Structure formats: C-alpha cells, structure tokens
Amino acid sequence: TTYTLTGWINIPTINKNAQVVVRLSWLDAKSSSLKSNTTSLSSATSGWKPVSIGPINPPINARTVVVSIETKNLIGPVYIDDFSLQTN
C-alpha cells in the first residue's frame, strides 16, 4: 500500500533564510524513527498553495506515521488547511 499526504498552505510573507517544512515520520513499534519524507517551501505563496508528499511506500516495519509542519527562522504566520493522508 502506498500513501499520499495532501493539504494547503498559505504563507503571506516570509523572511530571508526562512523555511516551512512538511514532514512524514515513519516509526516502528518502539517509536524509533525509520524514515522521513519531506517537502519544503522557502517563499511566500501569494495565497493558498497545494502541497503533497507521495505516493510513498512506507518502511515494511512501520507501525505509526507522524505528520508535522515545522518552521525554521520564520517570523510571521503560516496558515494550513485540509491536510489528509490517504492510501492510493
């Protein structure tokens, strides 16, 4: 089974060297990290922008996936909407 994460991000303004990272972290039964898949944005979006990661084949022994949205050096808001992880 493969998976795809989709959603929308709106970054009205972004400062130099800033980044917004969307990450899928695949964990085993002991919550140890097995693999990460990411996509990043480093410029303003001028409104809502669709983002996606996938399709992805998770590691064979993955038991949990954690979806996170991280900012690096960002001063200002980030808006997110309608994220979902679906099987393909």
XYZ file of C-alpha atoms in Angstrom:
88
model
C 0.000 0.000 0.000
C 1.237 3.488 -0.843
C 0.238 6.735 0.863
C -0.073 10.373 -0.208
C -0.288 13.399 2.092
C -2.096 16.417 0.643
C -3.062 19.788 2.048
C -2.967 23.532 1.591
C -0.518 26.133 2.949
C -0.699 29.920 2.901
C 2.474 31.867 3.757
C 1.633 35.587 3.381
C 5.210 36.797 3.862
C 8.495 35.084 4.515
C 11.805 36.477 5.667
C 15.221 35.660 4.209
C 16.541 32.145 5.045
C 13.143 31.035 6.404
C 11.542 27.734 5.549
C 8.337 25.808 6.178
C 8.805 22.025 6.177
C 6.025 19.424 5.940
C 7.273 16.059 7.209
C 6.038 12.478 7.414
C 7.997 10.495 10.018
C 7.598 6.728 9.920
C 8.079 4.961 13.285
C 8.409 1.333 14.316
C 6.590 -0.391 17.202
C 9.053 1.135 19.716
C 8.559 4.669 18.280
C 12.035 4.653 16.740
C 12.367 6.650 13.539
C 12.659 4.569 10.382
C 12.348 7.120 7.579
C 11.196 10.684 6.873
C 9.662 12.199 3.763
C 9.576 15.982 3.415
C 8.637 18.864 1.209
C 9.593 22.462 1.957
C 8.650 25.994 0.971
C 11.003 28.947 1.201
C 8.988 31.745 -0.415
C 5.635 33.447 0.137
C 2.755 31.596 -1.502
C 0.591 34.538 -2.702
C -2.485 32.796 -1.332
C -3.295 29.149 -0.776
C -0.879 26.653 -2.348
C -1.479 22.898 -2.602
C 1.276 20.713 -1.160
C 1.740 16.971 -1.320
C 4.151 14.216 -0.415
C 3.818 10.931 -2.213
C 2.966 8.423 -3.297
C 5.166 6.791 -0.663
C 5.875 3.187 0.203
C 6.318 3.147 3.986
C 9.065 1.038 5.550
C 7.989 -2.569 5.941
C 8.073 -2.467 9.775
C 6.407 0.958 10.164
C 3.604 0.992 12.713
C 2.956 4.737 13.095
C 3.305 7.837 10.951
C 3.612 11.338 12.420
C 2.708 14.362 10.293
C 4.425 17.590 11.309
C 4.723 21.104 9.959
C 7.885 22.861 11.079
C 9.158 26.388 10.634
C 12.794 27.411 10.507
C 13.788 31.031 11.086
C 10.280 32.227 10.206
C 8.907 35.486 11.543
C 5.192 35.640 10.794
C 2.173 33.397 10.349
C 1.690 30.185 8.405
C -1.843 29.020 7.667
C -2.630 25.350 6.997
C -5.841 23.674 5.939
C -7.379 20.378 4.907
C -4.412 18.017 5.350
C -5.123 14.334 4.848
C -3.127 11.133 4.498
C -4.739 8.694 2.119
C -3.978 5.310 0.649
C -3.524 5.146 -3.109
